[in-house]
Amino acid sequence: MGFGFEIFKGKIGAALADSVIDGVAQAVESNAIAQAQAAQAAKEKSDRQDMLKTLIFMVSYNMNLERSGKKAIAGALSRFYDEDISLFSIEDQIDAAYTELAGKNPKDFFNRIAAINDDRAHAILMYTYILYLYTELASENSVTPAHVYNVYLIKKYFAMNRAELAECYKALGALVEQSTDDVAELFEPLTGEEAIRLLKEQNPALIYEGEIKAIPEMDISQQKQTIFETDPNAEKLKEIETLYYEAVHSVGDTNFATRVILPDLQPAVVHMAVATYAKDCAGENAVLLYADDINCEGKSGFLLTNKKFYFYAGTVWEKPKSIPLKTIISMECRAKKQEFVINGMKIIVPYLQKPAPTEALFNLLQKIIPLAMEIE
C-alpha cells in the first residue's frame, strides 16, 4: 500500500486500518456495481423508447393512429420484451410519441435510429418485430404504401447483410408459423429496388428526394436543377433555387425543408394546394410552397406563384385568400408568434415552431417575390 499507509496503520492499529481499507474497497465496489446497474437500466429504457417510437412511426405515417394500430404496437412490444404489455398501460406513451413524431421527415428519423447499428443484435431484433408489426397490420387491412416504403427504409438504413436478414426471417417465421423461405419470399420482393421504384411511380408523395436535400452536408452546387435549361425563365428560377437552398442550410432544420419546398421537388403537394385553396392559379407558375398541415400534404399553408400569394389556415372559419404580388406594399415578420403580416393580412406558420426558421422563411420571401414577379 506504500509508506503513507504504513504510517496510517501505525497510528490506528493494523487490524483497524485493514478494516477501514476493506470497508472503503467494498464501498467502491458496491458503488461501481450500482452505477453499472443504473447504466444498464438506462440503456434498457432507451432501447424500449427507441422501439416504441419506431413502431409508432411504422403505424402512424400517412394515416391516423387508430386503436387497432395501437394494439399492434402493444402486441409487438409484448413479444419484444417477453412480457404482457397492455395497450392501457402504454397508451399515454404512444400518444406522446405520436405527437412528437407526427410530420417529421422519415429519412431523418431513420437516419437517427440507424445508430442502433452499434448493437447489431438489438438492431436485428428490432427489424424482426417491425416486420412482425407489418404482418399484424396487414391482417387488419390497414397497411398503406407508406408502410411498405418504411419497411424498405429501415432495411436500407440498418444495412442488413443476407445472413442477418435470414435470422430476421427465421425469427419472424417462428412467430407467424411460416418457414424462413416463405417469409423471405414475402419481404424481399416487397422491399426490393424494383418494387420500390414502381411504388414511387404510383405514389408520388412517397418520393422524399426534396427532403433529402435538407441534409447538412449537401453540396448546393451539385443540386442545381437541369430541367430549367430550356426555360426562358431559367436564370430567375435558378436564382430562386439558390436562395432556397441557402435558406435551408442557414436554418439547418429538416422540418424547414420538409414544409418549405420548391414546386418541382414535390409536385403532389403543389397539386393538393391548388385543389384546396389556390384554385384560381391557372396559367400561373408556382414558385414556392409552405405546407402547414400535420402530414405536409399541402392542404393548408401558402403558395407563391409569379402572380399571387395564396394562403389558407385550414380552419372552418377562415376562407382561402390571395394577394396579387404587384399590390404588396408592406411585409412584417413576427417571428416569436410564427407569423407574417402582408398588407395587413396575417399568415401563420406554426409548424416552423421557432423564431429562427420563421425569420428565414420571411427573408426568403422578401428576396424571391421580386424575382417571381419577373417570371413570364
CSV table of C-alpha atoms in Angstrom, one decimal:
chain,number,residue,atom,x,y,z
A,1,MET,CA,0.0,0.0,0.0
A,2,GLY,CA,3.0,2.3,0.3
A,3,PHE,CA,4.7,4.4,3.0
A,4,GLY,CA,1.7,6.6,3.7
A,5,PHE,CA,-0.4,3.5,4.5
A,6,GLU,CA,2.2,2.2,6.9
A,7,ILE,CA,2.1,5.5,8.9
A,8,PHE,CA,-1.8,5.3,8.9
A,9,LYS,CA,-1.7,1.7,10.1
A,10,GLY,CA,0.9,2.6,12.9
A,11,LYS,CA,-1.3,5.3,14.3
A,12,ILE,CA,-4.6,3.5,14.4
A,13,GLY,CA,-3.5,-0.1,14.6
A,14,ALA,CA,-3.1,-2.7,11.8
A,15,ALA,CA,-6.4,-4.5,12.3
A,16,LEU,CA,-8.4,-1.3,12.3
A,17,ALA,CA,-6.5,0.0,9.3
A,18,ASP,CA,-7.1,-3.1,7.3
A,19,SER,CA,-10.8,-3.0,8.3
A,20,VAL,CA,-11.1,0.6,7.1
A,21,ILE,CA,-9.4,-0.2,3.8
A,22,ASP,CA,-11.6,-3.2,3.3
A,23,GLY,CA,-14.7,-1.1,4.0
A,24,VAL,CA,-13.6,1.5,1.5
A,25,ALA,CA,-12.9,-1.1,-1.1
A,26,GLN,CA,-16.3,-2.7,-0.6
A,27,ALA,CA,-18.0,0.7,-0.8
A,28,VAL,CA,-16.2,1.5,-4.1
A,29,GLU,CA,-17.1,-1.9,-5.5
A,30,SER,CA,-20.7,-1.6,-4.4
A,31,ASN,CA,-20.9,1.9,-6.0
A,32,ALA,CA,-19.4,0.6,-9.2
A,33,ILE,CA,-22.0,-2.2,-9.3
A,34,ALA,CA,-24.8,0.3,-8.6
A,35,GLN,CA,-23.5,2.6,-11.4
A,36,ALA,CA,-23.3,-0.3,-13.8
A,37,GLN,CA,-26.8,-1.4,-12.9
A,38,ALA,CA,-28.1,2.1,-13.3
A,39,ALA,CA,-26.4,2.4,-16.7
A,40,GLN,CA,-27.9,-0.9,-17.9
A,41,ALA,CA,-31.3,0.2,-16.7
A,42,ALA,CA,-31.0,3.5,-18.6
A,43,LYS,CA,-29.9,1.7,-21.7
A,44,GLU,CA,-32.9,-0.7,-21.5
A,45,LYS,CA,-35.2,2.2,-21.0
A,46,SER,CA,-33.6,4.0,-24.0
A,47,ASP,CA,-33.9,0.8,-26.1
A,48,ARG,CA,-37.6,0.5,-25.2
A,49,GLN,CA,-38.3,4.1,-26.1
A,50,ASP,CA,-36.5,3.6,-29.5
A,51,MET,CA,-38.6,0.5,-30.2
A,52,LEU,CA,-41.8,2.2,-29.1
A,53,LYS,CA,-41.2,5.2,-31.3
A,54,THR,CA,-40.2,3.1,-34.3
A,55,LEU,CA,-43.3,1.0,-34.1
A,56,ILE,CA,-45.5,4.1,-33.7
A,57,PHE,CA,-43.8,5.6,-36.7
A,58,MET,CA,-44.5,2.5,-38.7
A,59,VAL,CA,-48.2,2.6,-37.8
A,60,SER,CA,-48.8,6.3,-38.0
A,61,TYR,CA,-47.0,7.6,-41.0
A,62,ASN,CA,-49.5,8.8,-43.6
A,63,MET,CA,-52.5,7.7,-41.6
A,64,ASN,CA,-54.2,8.4,-38.3
A,65,LEU,CA,-53.1,6.4,-35.3
A,66,GLU,CA,-56.2,4.3,-34.8
A,67,ARG,CA,-56.8,2.0,-31.9
A,68,SER,CA,-56.0,-1.1,-34.0
A,69,GLY,CA,-52.6,0.3,-34.7
A,70,LYS,CA,-52.0,1.0,-31.0
A,71,LYS,CA,-53.0,-2.6,-30.2
A,72,ALA,CA,-50.5,-3.8,-32.8
A,73,ILE,CA,-47.8,-1.7,-31.1
A,74,ALA,CA,-48.6,-3.2,-27.7
A,75,GLY,CA,-48.6,-6.7,-29.1
A,76,ALA,CA,-45.2,-6.3,-30.8
A,77,LEU,CA,-43.7,-4.8,-27.7
A,78,SER,CA,-45.1,-7.7,-25.6
A,79,ARG,CA,-43.2,-10.1,-27.8
A,80,PHE,CA,-40.1,-7.9,-28.0
A,81,TYR,CA,-39.8,-7.8,-24.2
A,82,ASP,CA,-41.3,-11.2,-23.5
A,83,GLU,CA,-43.9,-9.8,-21.1
A,84,ASP,CA,-47.5,-8.8,-21.2
A,85,ILE,CA,-47.7,-5.1,-22.1
A,86,SER,CA,-51.3,-3.9,-22.3
A,87,LEU,CA,-52.4,-1.1,-24.5
A,88,PHE,CA,-53.9,0.5,-21.4
A,89,SER,CA,-50.5,0.7,-19.7
A,90,ILE,CA,-48.7,2.4,-22.6
A,91,GLU,CA,-51.4,4.4,-24.3
A,92,ASP,CA,-50.2,7.7,-22.9
A,93,GLN,CA,-46.6,6.9,-24.1
A,94,ILE,CA,-47.9,6.1,-27.5
A,95,ASP,CA,-49.9,9.3,-27.8
A,96,ALA,CA,-47.0,11.4,-26.6
A,97,ALA,CA,-44.5,9.7,-29.0
A,98,TYR,CA,-47.0,10.0,-31.9
A,99,THR,CA,-47.4,13.8,-31.2
A,100,GLU,CA,-43.6,14.1,-31.2
A,101,LEU,CA,-43.1,12.1,-34.5
A,102,ALA,CA,-46.0,13.4,-36.5
A,103,GLY,CA,-45.0,15.3,-39.5
A,104,LYS,CA,-41.3,14.6,-39.2
A,105,ASN,CA,-39.1,13.7,-42.2
A,106,PRO,CA,-39.0,9.9,-42.5
A,107,LYS,CA,-35.4,9.8,-43.8
A,108,ASP,CA,-34.2,12.0,-40.9
A,109,PHE,CA,-36.0,9.7,-38.5
A,110,PHE,CA,-34.5,6.5,-39.9
A,111,ASN,CA,-31.0,8.1,-40.0
A,112,ARG,CA,-31.2,8.7,-36.3
A,113,ILE,CA,-32.5,5.3,-35.3
A,114,ALA,CA,-29.8,3.7,-37.5
A,115,ALA,CA,-27.4,4.4,-34.7
A,116,ILE,CA,-28.8,1.2,-33.2
A,117,ASN,CA,-26.4,-0.5,-35.6
A,118,ASP,CA,-23.9,-0.1,-32.7
A,119,ASP,CA,-25.7,-3.1,-31.2
A,120,ARG,CA,-26.3,-5.5,-34.1
A,121,ALA,CA,-28.3,-8.0,-32.0
A,122,HIS,CA,-30.7,-5.3,-30.9
A,123,ALA,CA,-30.9,-3.9,-34.5
A,124,ILE,CA,-31.8,-7.3,-35.9
A,125,LEU,CA,-34.4,-7.9,-33.1
A,126,MET,CA,-35.9,-4.5,-33.8
A,127,TYR,CA,-36.1,-5.2,-37.5
A,128,THR,CA,-37.7,-8.6,-36.9
A,129,TYR,CA,-40.5,-7.1,-34.9
A,130,ILE,CA,-41.0,-4.2,-37.3
A,131,LEU,CA,-41.7,-7.0,-39.9
A,132,TYR,CA,-44.0,-8.6,-37.4
A,133,LEU,CA,-45.9,-5.4,-36.9
A,134,TYR,CA,-46.3,-5.2,-40.7
A,135,THR,CA,-47.9,-8.6,-40.7
A,136,GLU,CA,-50.2,-7.6,-37.8
A,137,LEU,CA,-51.3,-4.5,-39.7
A,138,ALA,CA,-51.7,-6.4,-43.0
A,139,SER,CA,-54.1,-8.8,-41.3
A,140,GLU,CA,-56.3,-5.8,-40.4
A,141,ASN,CA,-56.1,-4.3,-43.9
A,142,SER,CA,-54.6,-1.1,-42.6
A,143,VAL,CA,-51.3,-1.1,-44.4
A,144,THR,CA,-50.6,1.8,-46.7
A,145,PRO,CA,-47.9,2.2,-49.4
A,146,ALA,CA,-46.1,4.4,-47.0
A,147,HIS,CA,-45.7,1.5,-44.6
A,148,VAL,CA,-44.2,-0.7,-47.3
A,149,TYR,CA,-41.8,2.1,-48.1
A,150,ASN,CA,-40.9,2.5,-44.4
A,151,VAL,CA,-40.0,-1.2,-44.2
A,152,TYR,CA,-37.7,-0.6,-47.1
A,153,LEU,CA,-36.2,2.4,-45.5
A,154,ILE,CA,-35.5,0.5,-42.2
A,155,LYS,CA,-33.9,-2.4,-44.1
A,156,LYS,CA,-31.8,0.1,-46.0
A,157,TYR,CA,-30.6,2.2,-43.0
A,158,PHE,CA,-29.9,-0.9,-40.9
A,159,ALA,CA,-27.9,-2.2,-43.8
A,160,MET,CA,-28.6,-5.9,-43.1
A,161,ASN,CA,-26.5,-8.5,-44.8
A,162,ARG,CA,-28.1,-11.7,-46.1
A,163,ALA,CA,-27.1,-13.8,-43.0
A,164,GLU,CA,-28.7,-11.2,-40.7
A,165,LEU,CA,-31.8,-11.0,-42.8
A,166,ALA,CA,-32.0,-14.7,-42.8
A,167,GLU,CA,-32.0,-14.6,-39.0
A,168,CYS,CA,-34.7,-12.0,-39.0
A,169,TYR,CA,-36.9,-14.0,-41.4
A,170,LYS,CA,-36.3,-17.2,-39.3
A,171,ALA,CA,-37.4,-15.4,-36.1
A,172,LEU,CA,-40.4,-13.9,-37.8
A,173,GLY,CA,-41.3,-17.3,-39.3
A,174,ALA,CA,-41.4,-18.8,-35.8
A,175,LEU,CA,-43.8,-16.1,-34.7
A,176,VAL,CA,-46.2,-16.4,-37.7
A,177,GLU,CA,-45.7,-20.1,-38.2
A,178,GLN,CA,-44.2,-19.8,-41.6
A,179,SER,CA,-40.9,-21.1,-43.0
A,180,THR,CA,-37.9,-18.8,-43.3
A,181,ASP,CA,-38.1,-19.1,-47.1
A,182,ASP,CA,-41.8,-18.2,-47.1
A,183,VAL,CA,-41.1,-15.0,-45.1
A,184,ALA,CA,-38.2,-14.1,-47.3
A,185,GLU,CA,-40.4,-14.6,-50.4
A,186,LEU,CA,-42.8,-12.1,-49.0
A,187,PHE,CA,-40.5,-9.3,-47.8
A,188,GLU,CA,-37.6,-9.5,-50.3
A,189,PRO,CA,-39.7,-8.7,-53.4
A,190,LEU,CA,-41.8,-6.2,-51.3
A,191,THR,CA,-38.7,-4.2,-50.3
A,192,GLY,CA,-36.6,-4.7,-53.4
A,193,GLU,CA,-35.4,-1.8,-55.5
A,194,GLU,CA,-37.7,-2.6,-58.5
A,195,ALA,CA,-40.8,-2.8,-56.2
A,196,ILE,CA,-40.0,0.5,-54.5
A,197,ARG,CA,-39.4,2.1,-57.9
A,198,LEU,CA,-42.9,1.1,-59.0
A,199,LEU,CA,-44.4,2.1,-55.6
A,200,LYS,CA,-42.9,5.6,-56.0
A,201,GLU,CA,-44.3,5.9,-59.5
A,202,GLN,CA,-47.8,5.1,-58.3
A,203,ASN,CA,-47.5,7.2,-55.1
A,204,PRO,CA,-45.6,10.4,-55.8
A,205,ALA,CA,-45.9,11.6,-52.2
A,206,LEU,CA,-43.6,8.8,-51.2
A,207,ILE,CA,-40.7,10.3,-53.1
A,208,TYR,CA,-38.6,12.1,-50.4
A,209,GLU,CA,-35.8,13.5,-52.6
A,210,GLY,CA,-36.8,17.0,-51.7
A,211,GLU,CA,-36.4,16.2,-48.1
A,212,ILE,CA,-33.0,14.6,-48.7
A,213,LYS,CA,-31.8,17.9,-49.9
A,214,ALA,CA,-32.1,19.2,-46.3
A,215,ILE,CA,-29.1,17.0,-45.2
A,216,PRO,CA,-26.4,19.4,-43.9
A,217,GLU,CA,-23.6,18.0,-45.9
A,218,MET,CA,-25.4,18.7,-49.2
A,219,ASP,CA,-23.3,20.5,-51.9
A,220,ILE,CA,-25.6,23.2,-53.2
A,221,SER,CA,-23.6,23.4,-56.5
A,222,GLN,CA,-24.4,19.8,-57.2
A,223,GLN,CA,-28.1,20.2,-56.6
A,224,LYS,CA,-28.9,22.6,-59.4
A,225,GLN,CA,-31.9,21.5,-61.5
A,226,THR,CA,-31.2,20.9,-65.1
A,227,ILE,CA,-34.8,20.9,-66.2
A,228,PHE,CA,-34.7,24.8,-66.4
A,229,GLU,CA,-32.0,24.9,-69.1
A,230,THR,CA,-34.5,25.3,-72.0
A,231,ASP,CA,-36.9,27.5,-69.9
A,232,PRO,CA,-37.0,31.2,-70.8
A,233,ASN,CA,-37.2,31.9,-67.1
A,234,ALA,CA,-34.1,29.8,-66.4
A,235,GLU,CA,-32.0,32.5,-64.8
A,236,LYS,CA,-34.7,33.7,-62.4
A,237,LEU,CA,-35.6,30.1,-61.5
A,238,LYS,CA,-32.0,29.2,-60.8
A,239,GLU,CA,-31.6,32.3,-58.6
A,240,ILE,CA,-34.7,31.4,-56.6
A,241,GLU,CA,-33.4,27.8,-56.2
A,242,THR,CA,-30.1,29.1,-55.0
A,243,LEU,CA,-31.8,31.4,-52.4
A,244,TYR,CA,-33.9,28.5,-51.3
A,245,TYR,CA,-31.0,26.1,-50.6
A,246,GLU,CA,-29.1,28.9,-48.9
A,247,ALA,CA,-32.1,29.4,-46.6
A,248,VAL,CA,-32.3,25.6,-45.9
A,249,HIS,CA,-28.7,25.5,-44.9
A,250,SER,CA,-28.9,28.6,-42.8
A,251,VAL,CA,-31.7,27.0,-40.8
A,252,GLY,CA,-30.2,23.5,-40.6
A,253,ASP,CA,-33.5,22.0,-39.7
A,254,THR,CA,-35.1,19.2,-41.8
A,255,ASN,CA,-38.5,20.3,-40.7
A,256,PHE,CA,-38.0,23.5,-42.6
A,257,ALA,CA,-37.1,21.7,-45.8
A,258,THR,CA,-40.0,19.3,-45.3
A,259,ARG,CA,-42.5,22.2,-45.2
A,260,VAL,CA,-40.9,24.9,-47.3
A,261,ILE,CA,-40.4,23.4,-50.8
A,262,LEU,CA,-39.7,24.2,-54.4
A,263,PRO,CA,-42.7,23.0,-56.5
A,264,ASP,CA,-40.6,20.7,-58.7
A,265,LEU,CA,-39.4,18.8,-55.6
A,266,GLN,CA,-42.9,17.6,-54.5
A,267,PRO,CA,-45.5,18.2,-57.3
A,268,ALA,CA,-48.1,16.2,-55.5
A,269,VAL,CA,-48.1,18.7,-52.6
A,270,VAL,CA,-48.4,21.6,-55.0
A,271,HIS,CA,-51.4,19.8,-56.7
A,272,MET,CA,-53.1,19.4,-53.3
A,273,ALA,CA,-52.6,23.1,-52.5
A,274,VAL,CA,-54.0,24.1,-55.9
A,275,ALA,CA,-57.0,21.8,-55.4
A,276,THR,CA,-57.6,23.0,-51.9
A,277,TYR,CA,-57.0,26.8,-51.7
A,278,ALA,CA,-55.3,28.1,-54.9
A,279,LYS,CA,-57.9,27.0,-57.4
A,280,ASP,CA,-57.6,30.4,-59.3
A,281,CYS,CA,-53.9,30.0,-60.2
A,282,ALA,CA,-54.5,28.5,-63.7
A,283,GLY,CA,-51.8,29.7,-66.1
A,284,GLU,CA,-49.5,30.9,-63.3
A,285,ASN,CA,-46.1,29.5,-62.4
A,286,ALA,CA,-45.7,28.1,-58.9
A,287,VAL,CA,-42.6,29.3,-57.2
A,288,LEU,CA,-42.6,28.3,-53.5
A,289,LEU,CA,-44.9,26.4,-51.2
A,290,TYR,CA,-45.3,26.1,-47.4
A,291,ALA,CA,-47.2,23.1,-46.1
A,292,ASP,CA,-49.0,23.8,-42.9
A,293,ASP,CA,-50.9,20.6,-42.3
A,294,ILE,CA,-49.8,17.8,-40.0
A,295,ASN,CA,-48.7,15.4,-42.7
A,296,CYS,CA,-47.3,18.0,-45.1
A,297,GLU,CA,-49.8,17.2,-47.8
A,298,GLY,CA,-50.4,20.8,-48.8
A,299,LYS,CA,-54.0,21.1,-47.7
A,300,SER,CA,-53.2,24.4,-45.9
A,301,GLY,CA,-50.3,26.9,-45.8
A,302,PHE,CA,-49.3,29.2,-48.7
A,303,LEU,CA,-48.4,29.0,-52.3
A,304,LEU,CA,-46.4,31.7,-54.1
A,305,THR,CA,-46.8,32.0,-57.8
A,306,ASN,CA,-45.5,34.5,-60.3
A,307,LYS,CA,-48.7,36.5,-60.0
A,308,LYS,CA,-50.2,36.0,-56.5
A,309,PHE,CA,-49.6,34.9,-52.9
A,310,TYR,CA,-52.3,32.3,-52.0
A,311,PHE,CA,-52.8,31.3,-48.3
A,312,TYR,CA,-55.1,29.3,-46.2
A,313,ALA,CA,-55.1,28.5,-42.4
A,314,GLY,CA,-57.1,25.3,-42.9
A,315,THR,CA,-59.8,26.3,-40.5
A,316,VAL,CA,-63.6,26.2,-41.0
A,317,TRP,CA,-64.0,29.9,-40.0
A,318,GLU,CA,-61.4,31.2,-42.5
A,319,LYS,CA,-61.7,31.1,-46.2
A,320,PRO,CA,-58.7,30.9,-48.6
A,321,LYS,CA,-57.3,34.3,-49.6
A,322,SER,CA,-54.8,35.7,-52.1
A,323,ILE,CA,-52.8,38.8,-52.6
A,324,PRO,CA,-51.7,40.0,-56.0
A,325,LEU,CA,-47.9,40.4,-55.9
A,326,LYS,CA,-48.0,43.8,-57.6
A,327,THR,CA,-50.2,45.1,-54.8
A,328,ILE,CA,-47.9,44.2,-51.9
A,329,ILE,CA,-46.8,47.4,-50.1
A,330,SER,CA,-45.9,46.1,-46.6
A,331,MET,CA,-44.4,42.9,-45.1
A,332,GLU,CA,-43.8,42.3,-41.4
A,333,CYS,CA,-42.3,39.3,-39.6
A,334,ARG,CA,-43.5,38.4,-36.1
A,335,ALA,CA,-41.1,35.6,-35.5
A,336,LYS,CA,-41.9,34.9,-31.9
A,337,LYS,CA,-45.5,34.3,-32.9
A,338,GLN,CA,-44.6,32.3,-36.0
A,339,GLU,CA,-46.5,34.6,-38.3
A,340,PHE,CA,-46.1,37.2,-41.1
A,341,VAL,CA,-48.3,40.2,-41.9
A,342,ILE,CA,-48.6,41.1,-45.6
A,343,ASN,CA,-50.7,44.2,-46.5
A,344,GLY,CA,-52.3,43.9,-43.1
A,345,MET,CA,-53.3,40.2,-43.5
A,346,LYS,CA,-51.9,37.6,-41.1
A,347,ILE,CA,-50.2,34.5,-42.4
A,348,ILE,CA,-49.5,31.9,-39.7
A,349,VAL,CA,-46.6,29.4,-40.0
A,350,PRO,CA,-47.0,27.5,-36.6
A,351,TYR,CA,-45.3,24.2,-37.7
A,352,LEU,CA,-41.9,26.0,-38.1
A,353,GLN,CA,-42.1,26.1,-34.3
A,354,LYS,CA,-39.2,28.5,-33.6
A,355,PRO,CA,-38.4,32.2,-34.4
A,356,ALA,CA,-35.2,31.4,-36.5
A,357,PRO,CA,-37.0,29.2,-39.2
A,358,THR,CA,-39.8,31.8,-39.3
A,359,GLU,CA,-37.3,34.6,-39.9
A,360,ALA,CA,-35.5,32.6,-42.5
A,361,LEU,CA,-38.8,31.9,-44.4
A,362,PHE,CA,-39.7,35.6,-44.2
A,363,ASN,CA,-36.3,36.7,-45.5
A,364,LEU,CA,-36.6,34.2,-48.3
A,365,LEU,CA,-40.0,35.5,-49.4
A,366,GLN,CA,-38.7,39.1,-49.4
A,367,LYS,CA,-35.9,38.1,-51.7
A,368,ILE,CA,-37.8,35.9,-54.2
A,369,ILE,CA,-41.1,37.8,-54.5
A,370,PRO,CA,-39.4,40.4,-56.7
A,371,LEU,CA,-37.9,37.6,-58.8
A,372,ALA,CA,-41.2,35.8,-59.0
A,373,MET,CA,-42.8,38.9,-60.5
A,374,GLU,CA,-40.3,38.9,-63.3
A,375,ILE,CA,-41.2,35.3,-64.4
A,376,GLU,CA,-43.3,35.2,-67.5
